[in-house]
mmCIF file of C-alpha atoms in Angstrom:
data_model
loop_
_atom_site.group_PDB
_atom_site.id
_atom_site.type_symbol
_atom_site.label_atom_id
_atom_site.label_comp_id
_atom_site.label_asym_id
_atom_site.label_seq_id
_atom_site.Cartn_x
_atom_site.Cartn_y
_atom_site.Cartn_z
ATOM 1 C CA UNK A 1 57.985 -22.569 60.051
ATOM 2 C CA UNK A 2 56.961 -22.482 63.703
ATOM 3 C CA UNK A 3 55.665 -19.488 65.099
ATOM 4 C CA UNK A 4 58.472 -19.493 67.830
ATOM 5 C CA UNK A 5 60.853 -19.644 64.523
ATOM 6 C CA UNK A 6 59.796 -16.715 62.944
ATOM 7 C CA UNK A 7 60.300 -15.206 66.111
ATOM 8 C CA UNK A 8 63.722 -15.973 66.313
ATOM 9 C CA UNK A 9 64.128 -14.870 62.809
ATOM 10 C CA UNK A 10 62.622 -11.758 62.965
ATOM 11 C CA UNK A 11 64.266 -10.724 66.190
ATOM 12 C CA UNK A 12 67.887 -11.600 64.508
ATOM 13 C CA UNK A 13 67.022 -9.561 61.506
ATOM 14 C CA UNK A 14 65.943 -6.573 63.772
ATOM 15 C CA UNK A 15 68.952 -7.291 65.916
ATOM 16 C CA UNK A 16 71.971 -7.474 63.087
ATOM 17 C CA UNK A 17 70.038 -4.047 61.435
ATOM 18 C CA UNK A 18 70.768 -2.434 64.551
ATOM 19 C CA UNK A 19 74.437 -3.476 65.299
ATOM 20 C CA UNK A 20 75.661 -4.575 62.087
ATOM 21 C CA UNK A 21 76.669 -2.977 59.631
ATOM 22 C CA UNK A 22 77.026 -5.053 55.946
ATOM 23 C CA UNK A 23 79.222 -7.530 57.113
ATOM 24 C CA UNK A 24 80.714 -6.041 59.928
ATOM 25 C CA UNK A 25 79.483 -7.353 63.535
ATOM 26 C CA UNK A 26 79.116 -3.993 65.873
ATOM 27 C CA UNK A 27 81.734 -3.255 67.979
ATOM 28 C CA UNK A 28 83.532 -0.270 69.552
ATOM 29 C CA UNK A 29 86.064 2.008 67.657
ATOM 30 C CA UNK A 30 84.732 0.966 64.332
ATOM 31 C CA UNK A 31 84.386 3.535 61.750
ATOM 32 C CA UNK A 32 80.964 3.617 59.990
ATOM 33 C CA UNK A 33 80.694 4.119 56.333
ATOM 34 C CA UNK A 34 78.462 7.426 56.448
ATOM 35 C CA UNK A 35 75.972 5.468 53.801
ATOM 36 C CA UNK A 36 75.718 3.282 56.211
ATOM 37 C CA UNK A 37 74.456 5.672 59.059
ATOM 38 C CA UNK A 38 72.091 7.061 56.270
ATOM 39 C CA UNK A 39 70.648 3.789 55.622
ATOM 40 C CA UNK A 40 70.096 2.474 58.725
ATOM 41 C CA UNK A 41 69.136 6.011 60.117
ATOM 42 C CA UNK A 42 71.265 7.905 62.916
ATOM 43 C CA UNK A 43 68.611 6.460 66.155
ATOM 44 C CA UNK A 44 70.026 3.291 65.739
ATOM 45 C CA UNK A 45 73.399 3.720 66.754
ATOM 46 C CA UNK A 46 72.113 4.986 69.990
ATOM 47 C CA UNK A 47 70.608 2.450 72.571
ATOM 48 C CA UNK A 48 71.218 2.140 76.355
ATOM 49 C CA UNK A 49 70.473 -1.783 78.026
ATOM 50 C CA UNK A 50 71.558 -3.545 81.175
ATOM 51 C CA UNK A 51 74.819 -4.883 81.615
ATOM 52 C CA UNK A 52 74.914 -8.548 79.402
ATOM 53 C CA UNK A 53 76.911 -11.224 80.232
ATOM 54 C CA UNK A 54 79.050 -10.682 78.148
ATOM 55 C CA UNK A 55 80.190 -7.367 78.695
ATOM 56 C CA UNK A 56 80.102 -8.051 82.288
ATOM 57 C CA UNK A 57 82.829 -10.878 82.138
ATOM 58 C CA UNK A 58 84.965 -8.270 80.856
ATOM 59 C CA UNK A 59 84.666 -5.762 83.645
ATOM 60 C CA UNK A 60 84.873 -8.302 86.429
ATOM 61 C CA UNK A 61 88.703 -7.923 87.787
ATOM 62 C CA UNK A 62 89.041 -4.476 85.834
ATOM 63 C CA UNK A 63 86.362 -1.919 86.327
ATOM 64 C CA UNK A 64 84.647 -4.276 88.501
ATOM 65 C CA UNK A 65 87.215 -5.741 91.252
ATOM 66 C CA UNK A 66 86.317 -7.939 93.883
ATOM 67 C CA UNK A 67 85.542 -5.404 96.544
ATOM 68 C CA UNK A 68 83.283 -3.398 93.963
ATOM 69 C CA UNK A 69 79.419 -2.968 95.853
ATOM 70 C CA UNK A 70 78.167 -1.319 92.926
ATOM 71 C CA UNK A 71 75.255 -3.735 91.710
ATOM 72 C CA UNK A 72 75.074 -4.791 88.199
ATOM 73 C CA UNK A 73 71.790 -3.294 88.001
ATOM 74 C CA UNK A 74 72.822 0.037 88.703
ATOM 75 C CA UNK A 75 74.141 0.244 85.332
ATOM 76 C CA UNK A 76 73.562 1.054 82.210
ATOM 77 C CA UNK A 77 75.357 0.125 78.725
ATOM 78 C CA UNK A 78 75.248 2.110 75.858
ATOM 79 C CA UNK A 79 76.201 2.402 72.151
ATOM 80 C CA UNK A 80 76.249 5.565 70.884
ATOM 81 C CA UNK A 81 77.876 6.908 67.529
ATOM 82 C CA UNK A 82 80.608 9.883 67.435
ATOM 83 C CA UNK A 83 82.784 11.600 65.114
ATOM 84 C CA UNK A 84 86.202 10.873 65.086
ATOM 85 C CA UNK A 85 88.985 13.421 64.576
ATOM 86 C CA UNK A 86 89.226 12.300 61.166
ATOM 87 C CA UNK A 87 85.772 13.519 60.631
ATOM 88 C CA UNK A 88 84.170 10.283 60.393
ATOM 89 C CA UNK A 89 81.643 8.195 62.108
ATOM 90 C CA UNK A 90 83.005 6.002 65.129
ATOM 91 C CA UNK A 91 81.221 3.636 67.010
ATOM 92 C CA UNK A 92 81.724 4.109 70.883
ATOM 93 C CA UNK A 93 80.551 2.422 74.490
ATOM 94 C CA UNK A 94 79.776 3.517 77.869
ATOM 95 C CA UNK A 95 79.149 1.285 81.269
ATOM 96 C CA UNK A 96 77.229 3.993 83.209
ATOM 97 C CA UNK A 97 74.700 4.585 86.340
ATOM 98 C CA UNK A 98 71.467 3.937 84.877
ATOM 99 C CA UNK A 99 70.516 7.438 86.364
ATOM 100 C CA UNK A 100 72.376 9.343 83.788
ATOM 101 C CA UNK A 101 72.217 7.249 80.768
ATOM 102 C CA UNK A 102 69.412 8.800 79.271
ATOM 103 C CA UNK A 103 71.118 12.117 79.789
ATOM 104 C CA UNK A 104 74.403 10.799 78.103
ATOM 105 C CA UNK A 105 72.499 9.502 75.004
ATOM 106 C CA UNK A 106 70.896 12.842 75.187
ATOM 107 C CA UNK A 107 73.928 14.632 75.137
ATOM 108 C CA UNK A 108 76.542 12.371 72.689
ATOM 109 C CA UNK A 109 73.345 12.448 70.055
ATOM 110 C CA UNK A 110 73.573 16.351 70.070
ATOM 111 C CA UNK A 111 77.558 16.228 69.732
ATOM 112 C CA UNK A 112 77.323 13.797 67.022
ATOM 113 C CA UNK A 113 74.398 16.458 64.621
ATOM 114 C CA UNK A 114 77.216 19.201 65.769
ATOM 115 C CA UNK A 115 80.257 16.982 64.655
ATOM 116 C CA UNK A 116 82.133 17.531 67.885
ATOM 117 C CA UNK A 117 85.240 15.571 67.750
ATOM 118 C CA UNK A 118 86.113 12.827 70.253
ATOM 119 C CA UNK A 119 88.853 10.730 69.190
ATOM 120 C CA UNK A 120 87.822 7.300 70.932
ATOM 121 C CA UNK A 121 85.177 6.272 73.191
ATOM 122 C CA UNK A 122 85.906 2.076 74.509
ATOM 123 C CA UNK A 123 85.484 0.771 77.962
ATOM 124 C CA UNK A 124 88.261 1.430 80.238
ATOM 125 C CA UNK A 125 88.447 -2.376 80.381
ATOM 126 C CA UNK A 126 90.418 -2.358 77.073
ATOM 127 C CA UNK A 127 93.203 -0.878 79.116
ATOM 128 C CA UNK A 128 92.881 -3.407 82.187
ATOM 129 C CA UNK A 129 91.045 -0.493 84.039
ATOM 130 C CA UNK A 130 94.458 1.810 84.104
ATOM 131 C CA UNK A 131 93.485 5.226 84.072
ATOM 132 C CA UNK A 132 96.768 6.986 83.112
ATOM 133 C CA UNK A 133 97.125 4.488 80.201
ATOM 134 C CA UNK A 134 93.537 5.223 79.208
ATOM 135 C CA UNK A 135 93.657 8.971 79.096
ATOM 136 C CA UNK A 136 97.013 9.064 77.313
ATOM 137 C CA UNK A 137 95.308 6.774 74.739
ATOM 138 C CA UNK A 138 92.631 9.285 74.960
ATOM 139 C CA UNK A 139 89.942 6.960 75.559
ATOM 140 C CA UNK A 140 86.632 8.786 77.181
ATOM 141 C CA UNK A 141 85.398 7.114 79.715
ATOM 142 C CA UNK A 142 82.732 6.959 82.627
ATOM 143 C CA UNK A 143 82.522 3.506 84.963
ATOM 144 C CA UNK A 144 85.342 2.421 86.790
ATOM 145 C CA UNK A 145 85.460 1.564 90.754
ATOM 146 C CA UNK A 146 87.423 3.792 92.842
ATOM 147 C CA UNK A 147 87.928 5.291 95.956
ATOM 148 C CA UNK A 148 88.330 9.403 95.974
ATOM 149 C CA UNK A 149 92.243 9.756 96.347
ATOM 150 C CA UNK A 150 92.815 9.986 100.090
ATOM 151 C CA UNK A 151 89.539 8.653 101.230
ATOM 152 C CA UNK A 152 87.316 5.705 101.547
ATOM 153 C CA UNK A 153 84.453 7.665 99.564
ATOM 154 C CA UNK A 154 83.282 6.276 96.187
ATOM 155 C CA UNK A 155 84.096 8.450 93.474
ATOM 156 C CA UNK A 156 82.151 9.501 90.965
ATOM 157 C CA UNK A 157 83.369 7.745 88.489
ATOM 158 C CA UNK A 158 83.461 4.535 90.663
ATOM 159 C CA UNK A 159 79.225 5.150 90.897
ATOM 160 C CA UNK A 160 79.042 5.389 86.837
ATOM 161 C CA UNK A 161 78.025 9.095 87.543
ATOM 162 C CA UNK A 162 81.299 10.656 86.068
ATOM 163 C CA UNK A 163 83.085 10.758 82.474
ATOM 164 C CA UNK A 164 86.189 11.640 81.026
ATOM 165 C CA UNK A 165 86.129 13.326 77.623
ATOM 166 C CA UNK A 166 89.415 13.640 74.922
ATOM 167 C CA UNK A 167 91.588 13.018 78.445
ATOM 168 C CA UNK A 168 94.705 13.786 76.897
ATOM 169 C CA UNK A 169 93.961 17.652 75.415
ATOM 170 C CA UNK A 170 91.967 18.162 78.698
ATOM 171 C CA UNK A 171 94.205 16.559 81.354
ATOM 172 C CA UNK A 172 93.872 16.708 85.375
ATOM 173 C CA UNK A 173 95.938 19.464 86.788
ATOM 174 C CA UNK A 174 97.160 19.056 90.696
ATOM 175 C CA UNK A 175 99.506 22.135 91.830
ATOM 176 C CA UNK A 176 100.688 21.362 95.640
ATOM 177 C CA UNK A 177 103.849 22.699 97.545
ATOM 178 C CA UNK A 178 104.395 23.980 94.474
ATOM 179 C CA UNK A 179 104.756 21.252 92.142
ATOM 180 C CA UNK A 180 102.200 20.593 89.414
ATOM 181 C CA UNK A 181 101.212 17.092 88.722
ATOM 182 C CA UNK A 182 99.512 15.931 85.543
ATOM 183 C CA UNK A 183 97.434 13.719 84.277
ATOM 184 C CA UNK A 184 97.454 11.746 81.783
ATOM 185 C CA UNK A 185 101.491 13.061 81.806
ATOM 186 C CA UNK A 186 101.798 13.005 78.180
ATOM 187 C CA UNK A 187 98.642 15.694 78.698
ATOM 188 C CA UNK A 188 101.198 18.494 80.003
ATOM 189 C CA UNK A 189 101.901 20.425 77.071
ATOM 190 C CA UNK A 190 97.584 21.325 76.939
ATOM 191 C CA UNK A 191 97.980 23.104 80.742
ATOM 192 C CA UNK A 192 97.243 25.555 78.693
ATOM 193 C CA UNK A 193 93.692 26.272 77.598
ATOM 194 C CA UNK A 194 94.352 28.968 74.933
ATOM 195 C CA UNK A 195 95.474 27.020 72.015
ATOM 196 C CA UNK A 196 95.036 27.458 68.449
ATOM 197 C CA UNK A 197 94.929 25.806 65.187
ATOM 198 C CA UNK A 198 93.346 22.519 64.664
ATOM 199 C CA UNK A 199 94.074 21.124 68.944
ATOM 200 C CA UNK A 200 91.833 24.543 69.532
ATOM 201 C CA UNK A 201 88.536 22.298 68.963
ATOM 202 C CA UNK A 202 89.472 19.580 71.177
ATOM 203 C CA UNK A 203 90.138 22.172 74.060
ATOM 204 C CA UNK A 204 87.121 22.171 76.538
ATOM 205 C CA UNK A 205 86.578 25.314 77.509
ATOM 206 C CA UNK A 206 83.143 26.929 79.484
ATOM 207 C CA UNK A 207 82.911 28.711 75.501
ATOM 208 C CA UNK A 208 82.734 24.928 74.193
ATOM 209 C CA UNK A 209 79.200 23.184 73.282
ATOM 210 C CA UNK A 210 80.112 20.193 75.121
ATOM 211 C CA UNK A 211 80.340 22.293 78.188
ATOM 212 C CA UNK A 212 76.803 24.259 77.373
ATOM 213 C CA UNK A 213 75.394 20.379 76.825
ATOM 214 C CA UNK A 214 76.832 19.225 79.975
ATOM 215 C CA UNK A 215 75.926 21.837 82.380
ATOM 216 C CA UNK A 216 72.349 21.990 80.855
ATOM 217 C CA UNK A 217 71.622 18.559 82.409
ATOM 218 C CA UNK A 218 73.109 19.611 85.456
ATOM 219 C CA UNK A 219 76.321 18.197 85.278
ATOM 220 C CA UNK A 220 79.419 19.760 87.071
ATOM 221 C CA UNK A 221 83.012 20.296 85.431
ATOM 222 C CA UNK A 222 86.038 19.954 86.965
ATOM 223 C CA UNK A 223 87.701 23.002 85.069
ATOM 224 C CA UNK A 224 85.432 25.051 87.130
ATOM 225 C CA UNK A 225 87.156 23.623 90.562
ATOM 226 C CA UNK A 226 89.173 25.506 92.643
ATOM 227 C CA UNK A 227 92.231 23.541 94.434
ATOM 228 C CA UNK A 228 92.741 21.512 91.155
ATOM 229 C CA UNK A 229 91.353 21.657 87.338
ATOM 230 C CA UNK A 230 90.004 18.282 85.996
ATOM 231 C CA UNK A 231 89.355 19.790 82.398
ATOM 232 C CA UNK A 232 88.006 16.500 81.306
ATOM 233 C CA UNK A 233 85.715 15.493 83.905
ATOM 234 C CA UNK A 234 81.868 15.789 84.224
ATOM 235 C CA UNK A 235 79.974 14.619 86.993
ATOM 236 C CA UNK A 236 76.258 14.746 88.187
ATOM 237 C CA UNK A 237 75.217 14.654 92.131
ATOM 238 C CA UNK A 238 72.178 12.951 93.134
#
């Protein structure tokens, strides 16, 4: 066997250890078997890379439209592992500014040990870049180009410098001329930050770890905003 074989070999085992699991190619949304994650060790299921080919044809007309001037090197991907509300170990994905992946890993490594639930983390791409039908699904999320409403400014989120966490029990909350607007809409009923029961622990709150985690690494939340409450969104200026 040529030394340029073994190579090959060698970097295919090292790849499938990392990102498969048995027979099971890696891929967003799966649940991992938890003897899995103890065989293959926790670390692994948390990597950040540039943006592949692959994963780039399926931003381009979604996250990434034609007008987009964010450069493909400004991001970052990564795979990261999370608990589901069931409890279990989910697999989840993140297109983000390469200046805050390390914080993200950081951050979604330390709500993993603490078994903070998130129900689903997937590129917004899965949802042909529509954030209402994302958040209703609620899908967390970070990259997707967009203006701030009103305004030719990048957002946040349109910079890979913003994410969304559990959307729907931590919606967007707009009150003008007296009319409250809501986002996701199916997010209405948790206005309210004061539930109880089992929807308690999916509540962010500034009591909630996720918060503490956030805030640590000098991210901002929009529940802490004045003219409206973005309970889901955190966002770090540069």
């Amino acid at each position: 066997m040529t030394f340029r074989l073994i190579a090959s070999y060698i970097f295919a085992v090292l790849s499938c250890s990392q990102f498969c699991f048995g027979q099971q190619q890696w891929k967003a949304a799966a649940v991992v078997a938890e003897r899995e994650v103890q065989r293959l060790g926790v670390d692994k299921f948390f990597s950040s890379e540039e943006i592949d080919d692959s994963v780039y044809a399926v931003m381009q007309g979604h996250s990434i439209p034609s007008d987009c001037p964010v450069k493909r090197s400004e991001l970052r991907y990564l795979r990261i592992l999370h608990r589901n509300f069931d409890g279990g170990s989910q697999t989840g994905e993140i297109v983000c500014n390469k200046a805050i992946a390390a914080d993200l890993l950081y951050i979604f490594r330390r709500l993993y040990d603490e078994g903070y639930p998130i129900e689903r983390v997937a590129l917004i791409d899965n949802f042909g870049a529509d954030d209402e039908a994302s958040m209703t699904a609620n899908n967390t999320s970070c990259f997707c180009y967009r203006s701030v409403r009103g305004s030719n400014t990048i957002s946040f989120h349109g910079r890979g410098l913003a994410i969304d966490i559990n959307p729907l029990y931590n919606p967007c909350v707009r009150t003008r001329n007296g009319v409250t607007t809501v986002e996701p809409a199916a997010g209405r009923k948790y206005i309210s930050r004061t539930k109880t029961g089992k929807e308690a622990k999916y509540i962010i709150t500034r009591q909630s770890i996720i918060y503490r985690l956030f805030t640590e690494r000098g991210f901002k939340w929009g529940g802490n905003w004045r003219t409206l409450k973005d309970y889901q969104h955190f966002e770090k200026p540069l």
